[in-house]
CSV table of C-alpha atoms and ligand atoms in Angstrom, one decimal:
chain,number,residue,atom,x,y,z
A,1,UNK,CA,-1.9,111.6,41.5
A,2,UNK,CA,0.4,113.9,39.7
A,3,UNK,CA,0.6,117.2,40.1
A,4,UNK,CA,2.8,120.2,38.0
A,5,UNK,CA,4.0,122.6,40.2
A,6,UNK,CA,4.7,120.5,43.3
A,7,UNK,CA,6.4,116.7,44.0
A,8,UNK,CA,4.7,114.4,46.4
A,9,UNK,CA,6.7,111.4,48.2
A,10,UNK,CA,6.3,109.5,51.3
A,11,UNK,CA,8.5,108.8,54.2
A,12,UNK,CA,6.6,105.9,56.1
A,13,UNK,CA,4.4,107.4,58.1
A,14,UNK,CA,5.6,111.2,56.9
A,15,UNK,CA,3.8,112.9,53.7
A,16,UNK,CA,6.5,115.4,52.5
A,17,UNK,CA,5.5,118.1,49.5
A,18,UNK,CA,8.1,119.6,47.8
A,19,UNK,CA,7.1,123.0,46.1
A,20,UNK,CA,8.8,122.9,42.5
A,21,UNK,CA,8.6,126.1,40.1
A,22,UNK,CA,12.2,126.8,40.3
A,23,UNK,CA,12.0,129.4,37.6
A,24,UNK,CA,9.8,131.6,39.6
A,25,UNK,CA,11.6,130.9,42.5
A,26,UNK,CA,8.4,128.5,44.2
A,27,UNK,CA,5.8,131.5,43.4
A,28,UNK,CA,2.3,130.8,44.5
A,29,UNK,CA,0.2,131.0,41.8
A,30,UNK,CA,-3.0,129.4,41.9
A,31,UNK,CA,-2.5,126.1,40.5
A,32,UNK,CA,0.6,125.7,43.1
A,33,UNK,CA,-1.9,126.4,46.2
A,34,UNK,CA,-4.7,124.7,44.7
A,35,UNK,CA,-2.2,121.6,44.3
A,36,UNK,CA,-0.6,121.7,47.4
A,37,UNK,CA,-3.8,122.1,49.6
A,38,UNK,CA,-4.8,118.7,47.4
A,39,UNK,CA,-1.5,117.2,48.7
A,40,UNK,CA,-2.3,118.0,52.6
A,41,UNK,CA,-5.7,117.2,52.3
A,42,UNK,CA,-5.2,113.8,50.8
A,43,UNK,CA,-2.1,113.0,53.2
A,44,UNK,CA,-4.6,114.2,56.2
A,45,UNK,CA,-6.9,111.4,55.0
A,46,UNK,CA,-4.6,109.1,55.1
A,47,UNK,CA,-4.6,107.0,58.0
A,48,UNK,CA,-0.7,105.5,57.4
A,49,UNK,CA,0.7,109.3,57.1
A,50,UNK,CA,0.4,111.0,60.7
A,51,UNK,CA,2.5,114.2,60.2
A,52,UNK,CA,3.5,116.1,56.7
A,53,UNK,CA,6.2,118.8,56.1
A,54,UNK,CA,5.9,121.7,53.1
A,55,UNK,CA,9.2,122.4,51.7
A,56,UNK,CA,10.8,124.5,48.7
A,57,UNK,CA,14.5,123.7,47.7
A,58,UNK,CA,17.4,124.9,49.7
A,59,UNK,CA,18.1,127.8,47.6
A,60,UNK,CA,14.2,129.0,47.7
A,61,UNK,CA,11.6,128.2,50.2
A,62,UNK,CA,9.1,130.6,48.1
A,63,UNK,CA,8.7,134.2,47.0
A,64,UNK,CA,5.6,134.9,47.8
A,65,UNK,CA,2.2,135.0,45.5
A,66,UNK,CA,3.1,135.2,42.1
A,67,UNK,CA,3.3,138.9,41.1
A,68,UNK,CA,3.0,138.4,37.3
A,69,UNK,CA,-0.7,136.6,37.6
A,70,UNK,CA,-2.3,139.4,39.9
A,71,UNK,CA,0.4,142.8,38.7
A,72,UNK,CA,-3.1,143.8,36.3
A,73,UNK,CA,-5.8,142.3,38.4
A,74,UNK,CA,-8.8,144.9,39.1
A,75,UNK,CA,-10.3,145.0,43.0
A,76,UNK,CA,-13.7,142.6,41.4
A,77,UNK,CA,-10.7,140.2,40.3
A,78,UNK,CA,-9.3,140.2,43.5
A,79,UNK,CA,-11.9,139.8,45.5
A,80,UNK,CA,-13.3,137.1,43.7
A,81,UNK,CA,-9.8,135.4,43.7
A,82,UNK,CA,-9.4,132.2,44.9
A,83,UNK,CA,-6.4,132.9,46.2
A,84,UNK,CA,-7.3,133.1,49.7
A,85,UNK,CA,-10.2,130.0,50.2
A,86,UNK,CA,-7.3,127.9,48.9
A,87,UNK,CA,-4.8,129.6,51.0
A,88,UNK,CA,-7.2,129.1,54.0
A,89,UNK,CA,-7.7,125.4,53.5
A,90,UNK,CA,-4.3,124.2,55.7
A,91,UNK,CA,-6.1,125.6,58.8
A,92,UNK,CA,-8.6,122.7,58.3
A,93,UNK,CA,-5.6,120.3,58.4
A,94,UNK,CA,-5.9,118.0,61.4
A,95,UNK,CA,-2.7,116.3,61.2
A,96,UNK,CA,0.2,118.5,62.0
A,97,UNK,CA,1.8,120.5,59.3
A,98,UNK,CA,5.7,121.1,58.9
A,99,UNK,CA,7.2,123.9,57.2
A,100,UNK,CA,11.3,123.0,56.0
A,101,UNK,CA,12.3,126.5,55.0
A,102,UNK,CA,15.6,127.2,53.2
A,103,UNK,CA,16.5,130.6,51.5
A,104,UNK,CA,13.9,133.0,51.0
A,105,UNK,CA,10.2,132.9,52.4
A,106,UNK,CA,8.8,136.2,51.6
A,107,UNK,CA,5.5,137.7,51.3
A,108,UNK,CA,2.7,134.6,51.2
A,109,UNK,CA,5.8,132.4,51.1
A,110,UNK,CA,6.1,133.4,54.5
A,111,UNK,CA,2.8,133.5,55.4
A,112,UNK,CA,2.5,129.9,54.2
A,113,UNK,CA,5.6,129.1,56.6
A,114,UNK,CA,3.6,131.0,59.0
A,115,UNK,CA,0.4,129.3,58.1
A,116,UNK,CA,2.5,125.5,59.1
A,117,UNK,CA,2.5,124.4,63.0
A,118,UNK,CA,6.3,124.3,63.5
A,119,UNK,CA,8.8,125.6,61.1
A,120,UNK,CA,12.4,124.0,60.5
A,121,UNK,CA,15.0,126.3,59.3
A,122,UNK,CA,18.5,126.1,57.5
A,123,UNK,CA,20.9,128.5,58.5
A,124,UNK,CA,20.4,130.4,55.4
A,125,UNK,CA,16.7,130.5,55.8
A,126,UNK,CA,15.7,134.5,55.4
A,127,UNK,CA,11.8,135.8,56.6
A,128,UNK,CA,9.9,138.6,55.1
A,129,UNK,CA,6.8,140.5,54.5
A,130,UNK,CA,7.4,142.7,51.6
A,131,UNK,CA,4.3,143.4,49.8
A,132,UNK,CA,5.0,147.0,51.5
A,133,UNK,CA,7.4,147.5,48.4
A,134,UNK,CA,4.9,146.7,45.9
A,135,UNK,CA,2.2,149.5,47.2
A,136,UNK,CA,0.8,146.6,49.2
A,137,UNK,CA,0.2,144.5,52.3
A,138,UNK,CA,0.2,141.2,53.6
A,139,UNK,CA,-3.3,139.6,52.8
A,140,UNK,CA,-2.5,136.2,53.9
A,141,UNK,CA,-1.9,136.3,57.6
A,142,UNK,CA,1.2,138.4,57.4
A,143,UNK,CA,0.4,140.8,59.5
A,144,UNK,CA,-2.0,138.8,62.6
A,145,UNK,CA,0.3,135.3,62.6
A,146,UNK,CA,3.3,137.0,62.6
A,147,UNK,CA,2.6,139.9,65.1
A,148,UNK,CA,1.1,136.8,67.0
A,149,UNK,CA,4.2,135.1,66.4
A,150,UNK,CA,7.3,138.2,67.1
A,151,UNK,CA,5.6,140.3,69.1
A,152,UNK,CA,4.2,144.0,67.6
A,153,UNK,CA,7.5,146.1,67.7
A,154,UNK,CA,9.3,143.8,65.1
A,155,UNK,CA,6.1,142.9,62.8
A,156,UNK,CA,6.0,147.1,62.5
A,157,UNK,CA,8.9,146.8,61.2
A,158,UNK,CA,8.8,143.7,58.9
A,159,UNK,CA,5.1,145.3,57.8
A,160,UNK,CA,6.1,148.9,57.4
A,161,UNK,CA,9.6,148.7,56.3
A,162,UNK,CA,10.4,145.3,54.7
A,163,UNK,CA,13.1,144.5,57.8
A,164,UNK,CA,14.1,140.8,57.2
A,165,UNK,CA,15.0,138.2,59.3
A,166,UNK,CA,17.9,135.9,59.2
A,167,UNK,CA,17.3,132.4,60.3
A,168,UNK,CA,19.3,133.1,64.0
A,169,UNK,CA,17.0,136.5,64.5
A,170,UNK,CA,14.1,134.3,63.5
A,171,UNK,CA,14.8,131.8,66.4
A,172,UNK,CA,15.7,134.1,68.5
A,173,UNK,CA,12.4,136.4,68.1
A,174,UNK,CA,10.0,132.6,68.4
A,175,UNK,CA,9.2,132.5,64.4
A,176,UNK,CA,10.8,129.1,64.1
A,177,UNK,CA,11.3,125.7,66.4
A,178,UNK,CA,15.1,125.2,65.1
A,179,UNK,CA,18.0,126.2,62.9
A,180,UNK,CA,20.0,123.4,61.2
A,181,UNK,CA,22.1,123.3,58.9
A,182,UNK,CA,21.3,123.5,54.8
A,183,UNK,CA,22.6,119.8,55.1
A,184,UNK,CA,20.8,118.5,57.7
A,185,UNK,CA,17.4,120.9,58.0
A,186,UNK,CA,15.0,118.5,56.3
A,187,UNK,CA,16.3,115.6,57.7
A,188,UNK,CA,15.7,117.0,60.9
A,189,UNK,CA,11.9,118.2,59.9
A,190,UNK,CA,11.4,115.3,58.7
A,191,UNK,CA,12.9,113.6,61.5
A,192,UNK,CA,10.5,115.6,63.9
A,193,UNK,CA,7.3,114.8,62.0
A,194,UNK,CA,8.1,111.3,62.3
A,195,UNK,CA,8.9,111.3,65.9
A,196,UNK,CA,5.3,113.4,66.2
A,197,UNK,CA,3.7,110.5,63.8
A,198,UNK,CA,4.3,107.5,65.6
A,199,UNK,CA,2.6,109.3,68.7
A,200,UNK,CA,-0.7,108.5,69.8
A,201,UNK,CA,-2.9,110.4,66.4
A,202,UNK,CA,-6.0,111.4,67.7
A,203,UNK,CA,-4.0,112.9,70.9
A,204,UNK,CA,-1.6,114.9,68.5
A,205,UNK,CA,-4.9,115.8,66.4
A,206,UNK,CA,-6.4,117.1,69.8
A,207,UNK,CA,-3.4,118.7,71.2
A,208,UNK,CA,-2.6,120.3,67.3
A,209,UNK,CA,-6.8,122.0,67.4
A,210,UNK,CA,-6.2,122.8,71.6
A,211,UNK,CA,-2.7,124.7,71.1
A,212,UNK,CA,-4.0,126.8,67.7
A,213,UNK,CA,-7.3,127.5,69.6
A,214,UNK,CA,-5.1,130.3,71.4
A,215,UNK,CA,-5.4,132.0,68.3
A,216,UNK,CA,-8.8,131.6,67.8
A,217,UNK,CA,-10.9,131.7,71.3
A,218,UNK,CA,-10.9,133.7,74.4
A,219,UNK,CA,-8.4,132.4,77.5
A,220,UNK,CA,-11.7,131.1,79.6
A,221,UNK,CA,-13.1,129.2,75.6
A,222,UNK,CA,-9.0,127.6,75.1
A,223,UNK,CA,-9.6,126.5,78.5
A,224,UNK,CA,-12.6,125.2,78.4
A,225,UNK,CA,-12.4,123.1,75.1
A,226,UNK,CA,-9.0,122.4,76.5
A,227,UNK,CA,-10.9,120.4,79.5
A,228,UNK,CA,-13.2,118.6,77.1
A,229,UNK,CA,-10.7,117.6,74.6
A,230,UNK,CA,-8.7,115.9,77.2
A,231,UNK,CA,-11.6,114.1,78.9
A,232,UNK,CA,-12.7,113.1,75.7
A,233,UNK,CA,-9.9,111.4,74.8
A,234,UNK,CA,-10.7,109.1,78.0
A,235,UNK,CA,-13.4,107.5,75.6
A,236,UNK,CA,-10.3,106.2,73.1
A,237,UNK,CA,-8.4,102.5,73.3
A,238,UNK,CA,-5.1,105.2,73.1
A,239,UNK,CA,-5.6,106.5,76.6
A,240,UNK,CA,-6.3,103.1,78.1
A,241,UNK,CA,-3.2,101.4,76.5
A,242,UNK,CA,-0.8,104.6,77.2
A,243,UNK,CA,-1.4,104.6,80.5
A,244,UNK,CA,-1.3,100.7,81.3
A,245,UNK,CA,1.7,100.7,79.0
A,246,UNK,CA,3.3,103.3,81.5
A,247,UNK,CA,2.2,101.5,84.7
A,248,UNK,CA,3.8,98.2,83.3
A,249,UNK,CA,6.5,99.9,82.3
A,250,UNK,CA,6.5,99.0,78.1
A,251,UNK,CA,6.4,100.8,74.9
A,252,UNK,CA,2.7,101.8,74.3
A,253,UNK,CA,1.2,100.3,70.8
A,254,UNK,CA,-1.1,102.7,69.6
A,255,UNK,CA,-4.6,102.0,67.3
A,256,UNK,CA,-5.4,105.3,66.7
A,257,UNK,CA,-8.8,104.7,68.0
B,1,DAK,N1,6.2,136.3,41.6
B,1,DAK,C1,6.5,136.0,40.3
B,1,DAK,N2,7.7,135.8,39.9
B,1,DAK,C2,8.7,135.9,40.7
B,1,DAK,C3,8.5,136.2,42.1
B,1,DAK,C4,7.1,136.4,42.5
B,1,DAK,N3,6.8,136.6,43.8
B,1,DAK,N4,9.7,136.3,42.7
B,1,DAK,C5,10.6,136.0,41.8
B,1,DAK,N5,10.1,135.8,40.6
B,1,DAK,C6,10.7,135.5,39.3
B,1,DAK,C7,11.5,136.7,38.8
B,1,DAK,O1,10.6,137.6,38.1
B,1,DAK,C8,12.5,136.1,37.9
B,1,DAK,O2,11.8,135.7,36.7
B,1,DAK,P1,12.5,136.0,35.2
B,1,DAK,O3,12.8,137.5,35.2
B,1,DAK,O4,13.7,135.1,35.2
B,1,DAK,O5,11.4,135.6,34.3
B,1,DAK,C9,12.8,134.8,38.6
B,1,DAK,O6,11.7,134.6,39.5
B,1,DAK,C10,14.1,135.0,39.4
B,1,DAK,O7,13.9,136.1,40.3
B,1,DAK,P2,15.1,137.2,40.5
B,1,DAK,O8,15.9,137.4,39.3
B,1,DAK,O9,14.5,138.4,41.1
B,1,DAK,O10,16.0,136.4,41.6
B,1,DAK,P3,17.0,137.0,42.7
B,1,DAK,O11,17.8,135.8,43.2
B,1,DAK,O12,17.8,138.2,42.1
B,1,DAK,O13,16.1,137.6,43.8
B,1,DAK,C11,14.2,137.5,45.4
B,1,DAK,C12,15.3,136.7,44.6
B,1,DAK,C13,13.3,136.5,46.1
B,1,DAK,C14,14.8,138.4,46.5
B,1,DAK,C15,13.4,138.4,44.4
B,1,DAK,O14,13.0,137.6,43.3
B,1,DAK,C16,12.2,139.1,45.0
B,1,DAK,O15,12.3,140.1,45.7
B,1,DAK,N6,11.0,138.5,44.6
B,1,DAK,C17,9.7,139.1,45.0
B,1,DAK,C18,9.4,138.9,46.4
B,1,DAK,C19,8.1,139.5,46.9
B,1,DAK,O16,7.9,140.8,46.7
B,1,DAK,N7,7.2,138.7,47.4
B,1,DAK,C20,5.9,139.2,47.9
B,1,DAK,C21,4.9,139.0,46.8
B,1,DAK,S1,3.3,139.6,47.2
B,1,DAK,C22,-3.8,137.8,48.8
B,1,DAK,C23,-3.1,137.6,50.0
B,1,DAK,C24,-1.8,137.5,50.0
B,1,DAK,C25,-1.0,137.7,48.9
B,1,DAK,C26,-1.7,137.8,47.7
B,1,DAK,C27,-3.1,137.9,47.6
B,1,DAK,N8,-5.2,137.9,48.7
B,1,DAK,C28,-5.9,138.3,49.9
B,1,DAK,C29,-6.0,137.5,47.5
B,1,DAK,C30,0.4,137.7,48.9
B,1,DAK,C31,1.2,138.6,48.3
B,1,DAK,C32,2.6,138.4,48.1
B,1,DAK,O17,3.2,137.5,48.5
């Protein structure tokens, strides 16, 4: 399939998606979401890709929505805007979802990055939420993800006031996994999905929906589906050869089943 505004390759068992409109600096618009939710959903059903990572360039992760295509749109337009759904459609992605992010990720950029299960940064990655200085706010996560992510006291900040965070403040506040350098950042995401991908799938699928269920469910609920996901995965060939692959000391070959 080819696609405009984003590039598509595979890594073995790695889907990677580069965003690509360089002369808006990776803005969202909506055939960019609308294409790249295409990309994750087709990798996801994939059985020989087990992990993907989103990534911009190393000058530009992405700039946010694209202000040009909604600057004149009325409250109908906006609310009828598709902008959103699409937006909304990597939460149904089973397979775990990489962000690479180098230079800028501001606005939905960020809350794209947010959006991702793990985020690889390059030292020059930079995080912000600065719809503030357009007479707006985050609609796309910015302000629940992220206060879920840094804590309240610093997504004030970053809401309110357009505060931005450098790569090492974005570590150090629990935004991102890692820092690396611009040379070596998507090697290393891409080196991570891969590690993730040759790990038993429906596990990582069950331990992906368990983790994000934080967000989603009361502490007694997490636990609870917690405990049934886990049994559940007693009923696959995975657990059975993991744990007789341990006991006989030797490399587990997983089926995925
Ligand atoms: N949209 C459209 N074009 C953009 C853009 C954007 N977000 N960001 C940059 N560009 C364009 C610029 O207009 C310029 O185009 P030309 O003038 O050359 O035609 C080109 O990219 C290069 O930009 P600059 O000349 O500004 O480049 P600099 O290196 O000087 O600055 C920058 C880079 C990233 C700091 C700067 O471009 C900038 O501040 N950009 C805007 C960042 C921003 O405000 N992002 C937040 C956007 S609002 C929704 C939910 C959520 C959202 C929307 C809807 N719903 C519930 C429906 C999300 C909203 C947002 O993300």
């Amino acid at each position: 399939m080819s696609y405009e505004t984003i590039l598509v390759e595979t890594h073995e068992r790695v889907g990677l998606i580069r965003l690509n409109r360089p002369e808006a600096l990776n803005a969202l618009n909506s055939t960019l979401l609308h294409e790249l939710m295409s990309a994750l959903e087709a990798f996801d059903a994939d059985d020989g890709i087990g992990a993907m990572v989103i990534t911009g360039s190393d000058k530009i992760f992405a700039a946010g929505a694209d202000i040009k295509q909604m600057s004149q749109a009325s409250l109908v337009e906006m609310l009828k805007s598709d902008f959103i759904p699409a937006f909304e459609r990597i939460r149904k992605i089973k397979k775990p979802v990489i962000a690479a992010v180098s230079g800028w990720a501001l606005g939905g950029g960020c809350e794209l990055a947010l959006a991702c299960d793990m985020i690889v940064a390059s030292e020059k990655a930079k995080f912000g939420q600065p719809e503030i200085n357009l007479g707006v706010i985050p609609g796309a996560g910015g302000t629940q993800r992220l206060t879920l992510a840094v804590g309240k006291a610093l997504a004030m900040e970053m809401v309110l006031n357009n505060r931005t965070l450098s790569a090492a403040e974005a570590l150090h506040h629990g935004l991102v996994n890692r820092v690396e350098s611009i040379e070596s950042y998507l090697e290393s995401a891409l080196q991570l999905a891969a590690e993730i991908a040759a790990r038993a799938p429906l596990a990582v699928q069950f331990g992906k929906e368990a983790v994000n269920n934080i967000f989603e469910l009361s502490l007694s609920e997490g636990l609870a589906a917690e405990r049934r996901a886990f049994y559940t995965l007693f009923a696959t060939a995975d657990q059975k050869e993991g744990m007789a692959a341990f006991i006989e000391k030797r490399t587990p070959h997983w089926k995925g089943k």
